[in-house]
PDB file of C-alpha atoms in Angstrom:
ATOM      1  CA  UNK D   1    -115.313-206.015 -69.105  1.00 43.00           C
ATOM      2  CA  UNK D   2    -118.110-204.988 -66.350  1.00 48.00           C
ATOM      3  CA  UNK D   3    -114.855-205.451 -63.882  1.00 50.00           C
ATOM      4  CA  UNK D   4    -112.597-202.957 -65.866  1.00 54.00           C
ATOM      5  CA  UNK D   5    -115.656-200.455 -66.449  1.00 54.00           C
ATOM      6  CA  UNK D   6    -115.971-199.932 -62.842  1.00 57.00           C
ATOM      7  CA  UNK D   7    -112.403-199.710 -61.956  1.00 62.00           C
ATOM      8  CA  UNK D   8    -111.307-196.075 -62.057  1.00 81.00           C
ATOM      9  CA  UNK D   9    -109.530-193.328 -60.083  1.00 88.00           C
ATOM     10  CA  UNK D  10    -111.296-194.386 -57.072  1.00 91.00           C
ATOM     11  CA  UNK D  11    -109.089-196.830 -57.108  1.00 94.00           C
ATOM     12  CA  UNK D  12    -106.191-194.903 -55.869  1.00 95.00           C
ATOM     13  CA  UNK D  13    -106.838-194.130 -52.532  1.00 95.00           C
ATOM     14  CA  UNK D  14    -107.539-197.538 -52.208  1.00 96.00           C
ATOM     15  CA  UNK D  15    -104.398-198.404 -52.736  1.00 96.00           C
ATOM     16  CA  UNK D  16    -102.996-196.009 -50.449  1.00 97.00           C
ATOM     17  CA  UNK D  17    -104.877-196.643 -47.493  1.00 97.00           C
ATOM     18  CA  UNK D  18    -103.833-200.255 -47.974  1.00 97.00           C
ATOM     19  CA  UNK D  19    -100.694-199.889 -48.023  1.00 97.00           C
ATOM     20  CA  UNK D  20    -100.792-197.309 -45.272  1.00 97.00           C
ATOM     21  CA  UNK D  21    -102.907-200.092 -43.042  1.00 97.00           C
ATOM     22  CA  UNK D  22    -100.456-202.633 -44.059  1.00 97.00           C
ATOM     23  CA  UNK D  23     -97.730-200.865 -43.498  1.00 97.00           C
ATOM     24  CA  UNK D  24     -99.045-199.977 -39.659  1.00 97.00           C
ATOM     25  CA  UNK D  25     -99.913-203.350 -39.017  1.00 97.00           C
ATOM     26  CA  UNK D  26     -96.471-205.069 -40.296  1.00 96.00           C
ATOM     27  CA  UNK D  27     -94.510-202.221 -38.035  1.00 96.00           C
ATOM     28  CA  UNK D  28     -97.089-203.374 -34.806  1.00 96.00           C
ATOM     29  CA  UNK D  29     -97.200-206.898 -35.648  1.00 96.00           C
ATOM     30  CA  UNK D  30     -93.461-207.178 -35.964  1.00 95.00           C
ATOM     31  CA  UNK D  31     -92.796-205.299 -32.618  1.00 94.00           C
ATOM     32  CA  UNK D  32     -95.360-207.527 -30.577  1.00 94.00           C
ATOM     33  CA  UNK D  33     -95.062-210.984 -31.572  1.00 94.00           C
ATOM     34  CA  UNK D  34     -90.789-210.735 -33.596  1.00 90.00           C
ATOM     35  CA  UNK D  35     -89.213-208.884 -30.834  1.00 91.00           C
ATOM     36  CA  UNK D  36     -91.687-209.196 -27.877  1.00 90.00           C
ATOM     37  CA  UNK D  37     -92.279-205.699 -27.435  1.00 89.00           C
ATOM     38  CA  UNK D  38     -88.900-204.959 -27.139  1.00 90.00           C
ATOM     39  CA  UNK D  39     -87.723-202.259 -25.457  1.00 87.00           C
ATOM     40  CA  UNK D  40     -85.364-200.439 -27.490  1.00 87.00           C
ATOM     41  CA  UNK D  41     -82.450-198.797 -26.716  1.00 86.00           C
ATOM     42  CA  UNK D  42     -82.881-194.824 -27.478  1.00 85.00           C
ATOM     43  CA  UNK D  43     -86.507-195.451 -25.341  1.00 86.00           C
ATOM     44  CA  UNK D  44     -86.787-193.706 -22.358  1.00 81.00           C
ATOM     45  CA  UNK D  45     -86.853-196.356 -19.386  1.00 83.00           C
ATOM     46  CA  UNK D  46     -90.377-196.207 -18.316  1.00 81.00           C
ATOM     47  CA  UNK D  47     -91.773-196.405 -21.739  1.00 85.00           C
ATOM     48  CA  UNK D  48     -93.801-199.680 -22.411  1.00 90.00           C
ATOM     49  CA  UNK D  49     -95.162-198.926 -25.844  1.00 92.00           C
ATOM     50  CA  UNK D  50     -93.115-197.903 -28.830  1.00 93.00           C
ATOM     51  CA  UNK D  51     -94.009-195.063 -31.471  1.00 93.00           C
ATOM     52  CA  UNK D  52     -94.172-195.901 -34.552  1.00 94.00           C
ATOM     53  CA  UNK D  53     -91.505-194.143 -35.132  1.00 92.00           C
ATOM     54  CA  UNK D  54     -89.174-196.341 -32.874  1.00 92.00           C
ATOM     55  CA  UNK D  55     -90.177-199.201 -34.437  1.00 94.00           C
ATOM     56  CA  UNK D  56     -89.295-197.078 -37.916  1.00 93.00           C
ATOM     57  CA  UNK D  57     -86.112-196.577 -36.417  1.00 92.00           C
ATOM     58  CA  UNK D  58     -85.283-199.983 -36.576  1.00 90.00           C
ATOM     59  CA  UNK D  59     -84.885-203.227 -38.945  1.00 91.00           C
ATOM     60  CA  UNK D  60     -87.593-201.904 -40.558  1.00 93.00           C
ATOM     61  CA  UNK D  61     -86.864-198.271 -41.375  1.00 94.00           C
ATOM     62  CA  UNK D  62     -87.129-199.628 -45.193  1.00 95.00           C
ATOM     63  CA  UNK D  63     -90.690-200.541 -44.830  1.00 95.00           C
ATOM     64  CA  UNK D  64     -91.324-197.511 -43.050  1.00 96.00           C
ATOM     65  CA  UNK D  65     -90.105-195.182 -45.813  1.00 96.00           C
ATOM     66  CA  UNK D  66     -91.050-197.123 -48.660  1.00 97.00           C
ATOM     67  CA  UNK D  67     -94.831-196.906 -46.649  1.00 96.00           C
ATOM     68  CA  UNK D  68     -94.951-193.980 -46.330  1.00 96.00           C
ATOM     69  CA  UNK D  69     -93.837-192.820 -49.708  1.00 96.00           C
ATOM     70  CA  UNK D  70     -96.478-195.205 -51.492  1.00 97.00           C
ATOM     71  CA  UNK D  71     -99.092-193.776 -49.087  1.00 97.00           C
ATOM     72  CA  UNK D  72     -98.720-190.046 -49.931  1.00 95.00           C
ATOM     73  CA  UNK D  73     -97.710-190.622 -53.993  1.00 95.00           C
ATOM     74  CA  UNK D  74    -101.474-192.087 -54.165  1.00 96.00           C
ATOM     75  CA  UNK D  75    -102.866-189.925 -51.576  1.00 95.00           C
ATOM     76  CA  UNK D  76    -101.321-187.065 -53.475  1.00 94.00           C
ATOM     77  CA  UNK D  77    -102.648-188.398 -56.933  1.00 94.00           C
ATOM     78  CA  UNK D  78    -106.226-188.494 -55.216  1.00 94.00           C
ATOM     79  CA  UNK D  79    -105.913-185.072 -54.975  1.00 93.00           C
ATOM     80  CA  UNK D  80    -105.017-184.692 -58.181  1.00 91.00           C
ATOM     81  CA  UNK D  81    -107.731-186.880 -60.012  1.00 91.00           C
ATOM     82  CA  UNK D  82    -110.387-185.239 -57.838  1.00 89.00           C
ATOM     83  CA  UNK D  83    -109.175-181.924 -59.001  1.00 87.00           C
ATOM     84  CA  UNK D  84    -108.193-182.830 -62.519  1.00 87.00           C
ATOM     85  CA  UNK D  85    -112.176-185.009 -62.715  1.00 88.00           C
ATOM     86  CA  UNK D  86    -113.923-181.585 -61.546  1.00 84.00           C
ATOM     87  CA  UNK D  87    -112.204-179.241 -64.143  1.00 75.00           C
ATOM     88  CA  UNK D  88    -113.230-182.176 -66.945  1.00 79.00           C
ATOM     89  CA  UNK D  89    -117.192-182.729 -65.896  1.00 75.00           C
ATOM     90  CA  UNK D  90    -116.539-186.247 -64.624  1.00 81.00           C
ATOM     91  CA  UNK D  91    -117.255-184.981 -61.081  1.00 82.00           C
ATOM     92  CA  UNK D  92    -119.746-181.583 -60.132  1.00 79.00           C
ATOM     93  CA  UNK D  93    -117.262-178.703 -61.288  1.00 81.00           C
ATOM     94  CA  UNK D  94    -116.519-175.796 -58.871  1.00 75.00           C
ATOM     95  CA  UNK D  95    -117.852-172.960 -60.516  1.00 76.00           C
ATOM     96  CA  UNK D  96    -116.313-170.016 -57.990  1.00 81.00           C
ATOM     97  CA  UNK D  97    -113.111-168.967 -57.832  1.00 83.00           C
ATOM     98  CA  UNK D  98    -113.150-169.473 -53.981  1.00 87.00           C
ATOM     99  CA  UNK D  99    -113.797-172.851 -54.354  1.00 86.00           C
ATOM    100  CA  UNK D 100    -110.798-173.344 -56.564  1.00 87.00           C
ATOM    101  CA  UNK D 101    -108.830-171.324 -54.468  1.00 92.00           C
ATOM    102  CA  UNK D 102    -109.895-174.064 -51.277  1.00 93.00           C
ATOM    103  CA  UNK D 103    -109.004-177.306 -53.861  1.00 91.00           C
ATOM    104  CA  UNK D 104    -105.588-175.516 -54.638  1.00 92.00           C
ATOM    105  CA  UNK D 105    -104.451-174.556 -50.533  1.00 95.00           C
ATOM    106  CA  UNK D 106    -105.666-178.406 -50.070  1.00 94.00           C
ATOM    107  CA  UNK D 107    -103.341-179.332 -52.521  1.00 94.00           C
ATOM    108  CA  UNK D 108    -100.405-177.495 -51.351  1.00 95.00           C
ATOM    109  CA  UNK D 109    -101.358-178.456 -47.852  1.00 96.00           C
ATOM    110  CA  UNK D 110    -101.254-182.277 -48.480  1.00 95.00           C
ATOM    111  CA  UNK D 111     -98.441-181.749 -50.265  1.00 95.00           C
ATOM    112  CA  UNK D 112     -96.695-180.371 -47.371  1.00 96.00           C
ATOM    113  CA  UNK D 113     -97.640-183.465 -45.116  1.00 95.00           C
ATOM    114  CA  UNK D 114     -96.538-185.616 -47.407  1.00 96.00           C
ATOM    115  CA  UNK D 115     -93.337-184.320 -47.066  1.00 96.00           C
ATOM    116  CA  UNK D 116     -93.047-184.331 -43.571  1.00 96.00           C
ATOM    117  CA  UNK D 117     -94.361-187.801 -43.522  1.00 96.00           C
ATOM    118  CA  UNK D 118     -91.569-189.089 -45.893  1.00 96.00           C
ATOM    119  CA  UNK D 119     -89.073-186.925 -43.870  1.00 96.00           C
ATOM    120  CA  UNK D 120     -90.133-188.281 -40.687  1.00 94.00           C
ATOM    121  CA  UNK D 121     -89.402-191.707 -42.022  1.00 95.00           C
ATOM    122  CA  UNK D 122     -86.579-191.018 -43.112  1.00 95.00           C
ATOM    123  CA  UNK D 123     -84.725-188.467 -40.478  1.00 94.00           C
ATOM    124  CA  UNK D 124     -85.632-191.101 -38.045  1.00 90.00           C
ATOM    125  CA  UNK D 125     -86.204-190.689 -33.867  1.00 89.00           C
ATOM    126  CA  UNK D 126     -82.702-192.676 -33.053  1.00 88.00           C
ATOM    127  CA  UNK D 127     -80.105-190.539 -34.824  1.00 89.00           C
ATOM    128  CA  UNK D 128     -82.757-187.091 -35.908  1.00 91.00           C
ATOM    129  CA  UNK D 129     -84.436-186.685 -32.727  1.00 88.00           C
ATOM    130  CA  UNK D 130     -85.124-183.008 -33.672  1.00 90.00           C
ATOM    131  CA  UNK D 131     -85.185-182.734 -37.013  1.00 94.00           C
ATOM    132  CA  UNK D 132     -88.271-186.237 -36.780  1.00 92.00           C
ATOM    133  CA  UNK D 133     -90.110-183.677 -34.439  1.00 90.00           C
ATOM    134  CA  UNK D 134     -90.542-180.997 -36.556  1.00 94.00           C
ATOM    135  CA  UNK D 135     -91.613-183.604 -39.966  1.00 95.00           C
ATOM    136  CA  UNK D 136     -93.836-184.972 -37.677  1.00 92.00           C
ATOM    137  CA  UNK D 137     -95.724-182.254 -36.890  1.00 92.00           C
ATOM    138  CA  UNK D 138     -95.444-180.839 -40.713  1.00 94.00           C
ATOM    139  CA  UNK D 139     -96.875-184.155 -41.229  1.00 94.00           C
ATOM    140  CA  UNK D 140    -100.363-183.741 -38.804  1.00 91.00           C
ATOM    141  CA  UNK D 141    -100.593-180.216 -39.664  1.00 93.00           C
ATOM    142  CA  UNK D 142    -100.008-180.511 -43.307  1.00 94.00           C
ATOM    143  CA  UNK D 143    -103.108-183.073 -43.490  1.00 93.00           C
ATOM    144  CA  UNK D 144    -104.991-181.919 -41.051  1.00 92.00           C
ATOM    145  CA  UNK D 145    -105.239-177.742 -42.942  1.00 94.00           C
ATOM    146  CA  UNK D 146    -105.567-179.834 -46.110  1.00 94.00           C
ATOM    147  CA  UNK D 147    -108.727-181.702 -44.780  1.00 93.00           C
ATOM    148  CA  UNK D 148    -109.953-178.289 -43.871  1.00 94.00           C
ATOM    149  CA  UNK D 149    -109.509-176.320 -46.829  1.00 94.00           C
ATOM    150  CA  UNK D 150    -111.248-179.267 -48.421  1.00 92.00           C
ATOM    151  CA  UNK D 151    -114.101-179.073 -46.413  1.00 92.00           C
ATOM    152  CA  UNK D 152    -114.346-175.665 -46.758  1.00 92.00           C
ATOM    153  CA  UNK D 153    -114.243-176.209 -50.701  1.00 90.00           C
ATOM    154  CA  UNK D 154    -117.558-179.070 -50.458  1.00 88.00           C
ATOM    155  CA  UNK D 155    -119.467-177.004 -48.036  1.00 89.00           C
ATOM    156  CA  UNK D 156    -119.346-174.683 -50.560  1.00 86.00           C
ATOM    157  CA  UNK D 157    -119.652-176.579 -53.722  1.00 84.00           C
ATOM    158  CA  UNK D 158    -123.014-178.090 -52.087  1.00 78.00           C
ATOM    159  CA  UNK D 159    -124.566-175.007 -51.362  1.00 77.00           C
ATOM    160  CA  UNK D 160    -124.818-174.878 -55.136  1.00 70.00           C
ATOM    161  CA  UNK D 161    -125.082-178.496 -55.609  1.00 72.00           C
ATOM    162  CA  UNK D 162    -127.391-179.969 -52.810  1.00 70.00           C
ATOM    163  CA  UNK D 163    -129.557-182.497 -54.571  1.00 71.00           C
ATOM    164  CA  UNK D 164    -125.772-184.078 -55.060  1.00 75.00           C
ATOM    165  CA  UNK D 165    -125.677-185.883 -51.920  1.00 79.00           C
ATOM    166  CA  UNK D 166    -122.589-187.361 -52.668  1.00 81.00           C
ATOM    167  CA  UNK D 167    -120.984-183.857 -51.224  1.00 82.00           C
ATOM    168  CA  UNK D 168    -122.737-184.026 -47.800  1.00 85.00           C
ATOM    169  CA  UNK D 169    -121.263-187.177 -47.306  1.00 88.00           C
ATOM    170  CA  UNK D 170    -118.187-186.323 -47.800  1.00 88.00           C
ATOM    171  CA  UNK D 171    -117.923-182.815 -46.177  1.00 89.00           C
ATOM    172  CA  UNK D 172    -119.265-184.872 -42.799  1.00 92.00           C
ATOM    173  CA  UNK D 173    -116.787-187.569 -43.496  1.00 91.00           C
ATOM    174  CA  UNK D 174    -113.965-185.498 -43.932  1.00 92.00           C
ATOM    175  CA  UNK D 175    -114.902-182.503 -41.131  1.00 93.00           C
ATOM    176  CA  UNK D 176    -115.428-185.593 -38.598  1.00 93.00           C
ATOM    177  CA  UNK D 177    -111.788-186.613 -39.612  1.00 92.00           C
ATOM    178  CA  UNK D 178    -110.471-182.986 -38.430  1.00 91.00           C
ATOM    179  CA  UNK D 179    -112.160-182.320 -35.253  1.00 94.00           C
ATOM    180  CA  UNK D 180    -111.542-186.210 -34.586  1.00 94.00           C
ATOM    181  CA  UNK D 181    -107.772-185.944 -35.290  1.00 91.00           C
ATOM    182  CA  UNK D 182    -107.417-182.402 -34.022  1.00 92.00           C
ATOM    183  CA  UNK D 183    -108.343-183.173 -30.516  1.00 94.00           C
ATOM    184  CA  UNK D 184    -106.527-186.659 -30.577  1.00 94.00           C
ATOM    185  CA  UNK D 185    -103.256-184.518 -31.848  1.00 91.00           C
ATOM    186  CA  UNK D 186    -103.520-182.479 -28.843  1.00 94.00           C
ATOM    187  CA  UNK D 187    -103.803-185.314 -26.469  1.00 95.00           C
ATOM    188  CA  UNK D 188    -100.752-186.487 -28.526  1.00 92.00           C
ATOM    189  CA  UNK D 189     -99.042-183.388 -28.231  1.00 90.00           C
ATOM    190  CA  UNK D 190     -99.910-182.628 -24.522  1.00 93.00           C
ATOM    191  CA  UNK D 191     -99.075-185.877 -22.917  1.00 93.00           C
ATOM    192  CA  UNK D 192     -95.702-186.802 -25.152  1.00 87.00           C
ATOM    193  CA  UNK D 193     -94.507-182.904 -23.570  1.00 86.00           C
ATOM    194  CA  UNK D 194     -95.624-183.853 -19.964  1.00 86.00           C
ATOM    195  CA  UNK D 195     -93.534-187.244 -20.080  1.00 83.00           C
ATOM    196  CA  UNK D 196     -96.044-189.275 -20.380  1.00 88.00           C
ATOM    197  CA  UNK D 197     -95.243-191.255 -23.375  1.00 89.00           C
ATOM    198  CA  UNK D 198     -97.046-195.021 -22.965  1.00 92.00           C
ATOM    199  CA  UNK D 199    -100.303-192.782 -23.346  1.00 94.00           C
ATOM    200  CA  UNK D 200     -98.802-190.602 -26.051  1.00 93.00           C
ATOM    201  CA  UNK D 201     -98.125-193.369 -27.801  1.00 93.00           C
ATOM    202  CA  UNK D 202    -101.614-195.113 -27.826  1.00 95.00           C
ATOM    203  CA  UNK D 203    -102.535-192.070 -29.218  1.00 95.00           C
ATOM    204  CA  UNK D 204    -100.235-192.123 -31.766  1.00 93.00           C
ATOM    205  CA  UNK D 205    -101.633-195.356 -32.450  1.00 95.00           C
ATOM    206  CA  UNK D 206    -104.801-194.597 -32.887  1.00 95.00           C
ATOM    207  CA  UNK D 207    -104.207-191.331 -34.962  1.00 94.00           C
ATOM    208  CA  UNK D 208    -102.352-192.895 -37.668  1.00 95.00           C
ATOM    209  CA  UNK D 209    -105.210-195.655 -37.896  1.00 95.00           C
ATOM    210  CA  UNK D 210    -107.745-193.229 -37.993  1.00 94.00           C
ATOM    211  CA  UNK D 211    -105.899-191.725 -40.668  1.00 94.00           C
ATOM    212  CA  UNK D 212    -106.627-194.650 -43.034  1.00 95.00           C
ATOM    213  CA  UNK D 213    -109.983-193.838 -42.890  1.00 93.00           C
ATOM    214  CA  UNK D 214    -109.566-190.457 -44.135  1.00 94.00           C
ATOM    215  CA  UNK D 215    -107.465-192.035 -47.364  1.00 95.00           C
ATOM    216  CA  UNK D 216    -110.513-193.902 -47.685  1.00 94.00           C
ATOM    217  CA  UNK D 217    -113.224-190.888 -47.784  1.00 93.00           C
ATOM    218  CA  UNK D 218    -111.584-190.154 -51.276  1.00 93.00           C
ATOM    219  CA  UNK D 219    -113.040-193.178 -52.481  1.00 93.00           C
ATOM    220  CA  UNK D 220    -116.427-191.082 -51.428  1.00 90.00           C
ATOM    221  CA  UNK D 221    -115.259-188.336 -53.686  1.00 89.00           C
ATOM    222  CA  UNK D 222    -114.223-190.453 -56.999  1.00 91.00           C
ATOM    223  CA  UNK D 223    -116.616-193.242 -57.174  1.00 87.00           C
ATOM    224  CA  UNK D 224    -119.116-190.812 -59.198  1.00 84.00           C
ATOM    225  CA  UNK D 225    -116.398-190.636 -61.682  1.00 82.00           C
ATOM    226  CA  UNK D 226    -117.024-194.772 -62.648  1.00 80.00           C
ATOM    227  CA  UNK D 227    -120.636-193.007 -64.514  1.00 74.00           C
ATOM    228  CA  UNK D 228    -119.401-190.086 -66.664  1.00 69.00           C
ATOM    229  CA  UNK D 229    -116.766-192.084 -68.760  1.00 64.00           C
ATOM    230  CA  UNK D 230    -118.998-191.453 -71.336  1.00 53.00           C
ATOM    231  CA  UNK D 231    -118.355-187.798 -72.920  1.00 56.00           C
ATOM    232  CA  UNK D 232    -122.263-188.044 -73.297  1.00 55.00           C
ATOM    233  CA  UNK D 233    -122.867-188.756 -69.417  1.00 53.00           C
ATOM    234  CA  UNK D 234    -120.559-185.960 -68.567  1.00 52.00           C
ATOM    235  CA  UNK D 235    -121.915-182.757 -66.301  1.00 58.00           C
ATOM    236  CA  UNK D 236    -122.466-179.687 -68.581  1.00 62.00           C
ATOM    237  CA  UNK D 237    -123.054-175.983 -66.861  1.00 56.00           C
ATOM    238  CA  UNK D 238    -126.292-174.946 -67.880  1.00 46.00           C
ATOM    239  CA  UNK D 239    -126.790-172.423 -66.001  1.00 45.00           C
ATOM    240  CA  UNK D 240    -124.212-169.790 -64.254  1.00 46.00           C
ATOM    241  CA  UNK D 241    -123.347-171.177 -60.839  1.00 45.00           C
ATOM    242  CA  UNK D 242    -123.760-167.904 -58.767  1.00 42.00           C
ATOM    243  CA  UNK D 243    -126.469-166.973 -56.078  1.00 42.00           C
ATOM    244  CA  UNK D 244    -128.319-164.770 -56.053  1.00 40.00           C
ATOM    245  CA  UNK D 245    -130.618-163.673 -52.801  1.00 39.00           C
ATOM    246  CA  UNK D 246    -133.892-161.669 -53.706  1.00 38.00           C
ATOM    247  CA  UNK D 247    -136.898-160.312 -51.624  1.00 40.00           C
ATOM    248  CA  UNK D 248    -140.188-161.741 -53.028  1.00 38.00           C
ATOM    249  CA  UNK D 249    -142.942-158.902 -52.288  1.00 38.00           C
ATOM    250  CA  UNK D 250    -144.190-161.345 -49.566  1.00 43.00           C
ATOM    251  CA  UNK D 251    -140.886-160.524 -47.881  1.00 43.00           C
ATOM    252  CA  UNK D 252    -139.719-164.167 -48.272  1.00 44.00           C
ATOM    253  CA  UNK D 253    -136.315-165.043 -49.734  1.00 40.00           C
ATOM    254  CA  UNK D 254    -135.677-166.582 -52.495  1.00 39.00           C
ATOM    255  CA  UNK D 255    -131.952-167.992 -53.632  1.00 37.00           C
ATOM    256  CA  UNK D 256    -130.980-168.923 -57.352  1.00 37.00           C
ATOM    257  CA  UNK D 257    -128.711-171.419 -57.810  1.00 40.00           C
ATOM    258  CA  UNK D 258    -126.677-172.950 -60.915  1.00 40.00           C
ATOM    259  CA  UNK D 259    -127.998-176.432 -61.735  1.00 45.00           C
ATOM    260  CA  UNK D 260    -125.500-179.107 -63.835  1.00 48.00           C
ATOM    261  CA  UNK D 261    -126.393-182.207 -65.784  1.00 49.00           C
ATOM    262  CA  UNK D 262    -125.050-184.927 -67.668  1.00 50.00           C
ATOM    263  CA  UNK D 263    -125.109-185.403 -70.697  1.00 46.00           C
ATOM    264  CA  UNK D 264    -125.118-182.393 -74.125  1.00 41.00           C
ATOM    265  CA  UNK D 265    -129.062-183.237 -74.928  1.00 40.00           C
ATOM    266  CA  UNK D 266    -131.828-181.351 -72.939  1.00 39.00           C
ATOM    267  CA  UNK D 267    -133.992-182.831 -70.268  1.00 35.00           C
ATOM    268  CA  UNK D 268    -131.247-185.436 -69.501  1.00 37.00           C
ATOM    269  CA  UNK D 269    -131.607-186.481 -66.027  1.00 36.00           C
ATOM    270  CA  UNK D 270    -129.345-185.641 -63.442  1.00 42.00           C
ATOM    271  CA  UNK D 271    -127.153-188.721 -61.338  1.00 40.00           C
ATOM    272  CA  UNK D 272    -128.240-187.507 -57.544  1.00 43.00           C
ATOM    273  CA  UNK D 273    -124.740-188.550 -56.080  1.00 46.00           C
TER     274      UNK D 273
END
């Protein structure tokens, strides 16, 4: 029973960064040690390391689009929960319309890399050449403006929330993710156009890897939910979430903010994640 209490939506991108890991290392695994990093046929001749995509391309095109599917459906029901767990109290609210406005272009972001990603897969590099180019970079872009809008929404949800550290830790998480994966996708970019693919594809490598680890920051974000199953433990606005800046007589500053806290009764204490 203590097992099944814990488990909750958390669980999802769990499940999606495992199968996204798995998925990378069955691809890698089966090119090094199955086919002794063969060299395919629609390689160019110097190239000494395959894309993922080339290995996609191959025997194992199924696993690559039935990866990458799994992957995003999760990812994209992450996204969901987190937004779906703010609007019902299990998680800090947003309380502005801008921050609704960043959870809703995150949304629609993500949802546009997860098509490109499932494209990708399937329009593969062998017989799409083109057409896997332009998924592929719907794919980084899609998840890399969706990270950023949801940054954007936490830095702002914790300028009202800050004794909820929970949101720090994620906005850090999550920015390091985008400057991380914005400057590796450029390396990416930059080297696969000057025809230097063995180091392009390192990098591509590595990106999709580091990738897993932003799946995982969601767990970050829905962990708090395990506490407020209870409709009693739930967060309740107490106050309007707006602030306010006014000039003390002193000349100091002072800013109001809106404070939430779980549970109906007053003088409940407040979980600090």
């Amino acid at each position: 029973m203590a097992v099944r209490g814990f488990v909750s939506y958390w669980i999802l991108p769990v499940i999606s960064s495992l199968v996204w890991c798995g998925m990378l290392l069955g691809l890698l695994l089966y090119w090094v040690v199955d086919t002794n990093s063969e060299h395919y046929s629609y390689m160019d001749k110097g190239d000494n390391i395959a894309f993922i995509s080339d290995i996609g391309a191959s025997k194992l095109k199924p696993l690559f689009i039935a990866g990458s599917a799994v992957t995003t459906a999760f990812l994209d029901l992450s996204f969901a929960a987190e937004r779906l767990l703010r609007h019902n109290g299990r998680l800090v609210p947003n309380t502005t319309g801008k921050e609704k406005i960043f959870a809703i272009l995150s949304i629609l972001f993500a949802i546009v890399g997860t098509c490109g990603l499932i494209l990708l897969s399937i329009f593969d590099t062998h017989h799409h050449h083109r057409a896997h180019d332009v998924f592929l970079l719907l794919f980084i872009a899609g998840y890399i403006i969706s990270a950023i809008f949801i940054c954007a929404e936490y830095y702002v949800l914790g300028l009202y929330n800050r004794h909820h550290k929970v949101l720090r830790i994620s906005f850090w998480v999550k920015i390091a993710f985008v400057i991380v994966e914005f400057v590796f996708a450029i390396v990416f970019v930059s080297t696969n156009w000057s025809n230097n693919e063995n180091v392009a594809a390192v990098f591509e490598w590595i990106i999709a890897f580091i990738f897993t680890f932003y799946i995982l920051s969601f767990v970050i974000d829905l962990l708090p939910a395990v506490r407020t199953k209870d409709h009693t433990m739930r967060f309740v606005k107490s106050l309007k979430h707006d602030m306010e800046s006014s000039h003390s007589q002193d000349g100091n500053s002072s800013v109001q903010t809106g404070q939430y806290q779980n549970g109906h009764e007053e003088g409940v204490t407040r979980y600090n994640f």
